[in-house]
Coordinates of C-alpha atoms in Angstrom, one line a residue:
M1 CA -73.2 16.0 87.5
E2 CA -70.6 13.7 88.9
A3 CA -67.2 13.2 87.4
S4 CA -66.2 9.6 87.0
T5 CA -62.8 8.3 88.2
I6 CA -61.5 8.1 84.6
E7 CA -62.4 11.7 83.9
I8 CA -60.6 12.8 87.0
I9 CA -57.5 10.8 85.8
G10 CA -57.8 12.6 82.5
Y11 CA -58.1 16.0 84.1
F12 CA -55.2 15.3 86.5
A13 CA -53.0 14.1 83.6
S14 CA -53.7 17.4 81.8
V15 CA -52.8 19.4 84.8
M16 CA -49.6 17.4 85.3
V17 CA -48.5 17.9 81.7
A18 CA -49.3 21.7 81.9
I19 CA -47.4 22.1 85.2
S20 CA -44.4 20.2 83.8
L21 CA -44.1 22.7 81.0
M22 CA -43.7 25.5 83.5
M23 CA -40.7 24.0 85.2
K24 CA -37.3 25.5 84.8
D25 CA -35.5 22.5 86.2
I26 CA -35.3 19.9 83.4
I27 CA -35.4 17.0 85.8
W28 CA -38.6 18.2 87.4
L29 CA -40.0 18.9 83.9
R30 CA -39.2 15.3 82.8
C31 CA -40.6 13.7 86.0
L32 CA -43.8 15.6 86.0
N33 CA -44.3 15.1 82.3
F34 CA -43.7 11.4 82.7
A35 CA -46.3 11.2 85.4
G36 CA -48.8 13.1 83.3
C37 CA -48.1 11.0 80.2
S38 CA -48.4 7.8 82.2
L39 CA -51.8 8.9 83.5
F40 CA -52.8 9.7 79.9
V41 CA -51.8 6.2 78.9
V42 CA -54.2 4.8 81.5
Y43 CA -56.9 7.2 80.4
G44 CA -56.4 6.5 76.7
I45 CA -56.5 2.7 77.2
Y46 CA -59.6 2.9 79.4
I47 CA -61.6 5.0 76.8
S48 CA -60.1 3.0 73.9
A49 CA -58.4 6.1 72.5
W50 CA -55.4 4.3 71.1
P51 CA -53.7 7.3 69.5
V52 CA -53.8 9.1 72.9
A53 CA -52.4 6.0 74.7
G54 CA -49.8 5.3 72.1
M55 CA -48.4 8.9 71.7
N56 CA -48.2 9.4 75.5
A57 CA -46.5 6.0 76.0
F58 CA -44.0 7.1 73.4
V59 CA -43.4 10.5 75.2
A60 CA -43.2 8.7 78.5
C61 CA -40.4 6.5 77.1
I62 CA -38.6 9.6 75.8
N63 CA -38.8 11.2 79.3
I64 CA -37.3 8.0 80.9
Y65 CA -34.5 7.9 78.3
H66 CA -33.5 11.5 79.0
L67 CA -33.8 11.1 82.8
I68 CA -31.5 8.0 82.6
K69 CA -29.1 10.0 80.4
I70 CA -29.0 12.9 82.9
Y71 CA -28.4 10.7 85.9
R72 CA -25.7 8.7 84.1
A73 CA -23.9 12.0 83.2
K74 CA -24.2 13.2 86.9
S75 CA -22.8 9.9 88.2
Q76 CA -19.9 10.0 85.8
Q77 CA -19.1 13.6 86.9
L78 CA -19.1 12.4 90.6
A79 CA -16.9 9.5 89.7
T80 CA -14.3 11.6 88.0
A81 CA -14.3 14.4 90.6

């Protein structure tokens, strides 16, 4: 039994999301979760699983929003220091 490329993407996405949930550092959590969600979007689109693609696209956007918020707060702290 040979796994297709899309199955490998799906498995890798699952692993990325699972690993992200073990992170203590919120930036690493968000980055890894974003990567996993992005792979799930590709996977969902390829297999025409629109709820999978849509929900993961939404979560990926939430991760980006929070990462931008974190980096803006850090740059403001550096500017005022």
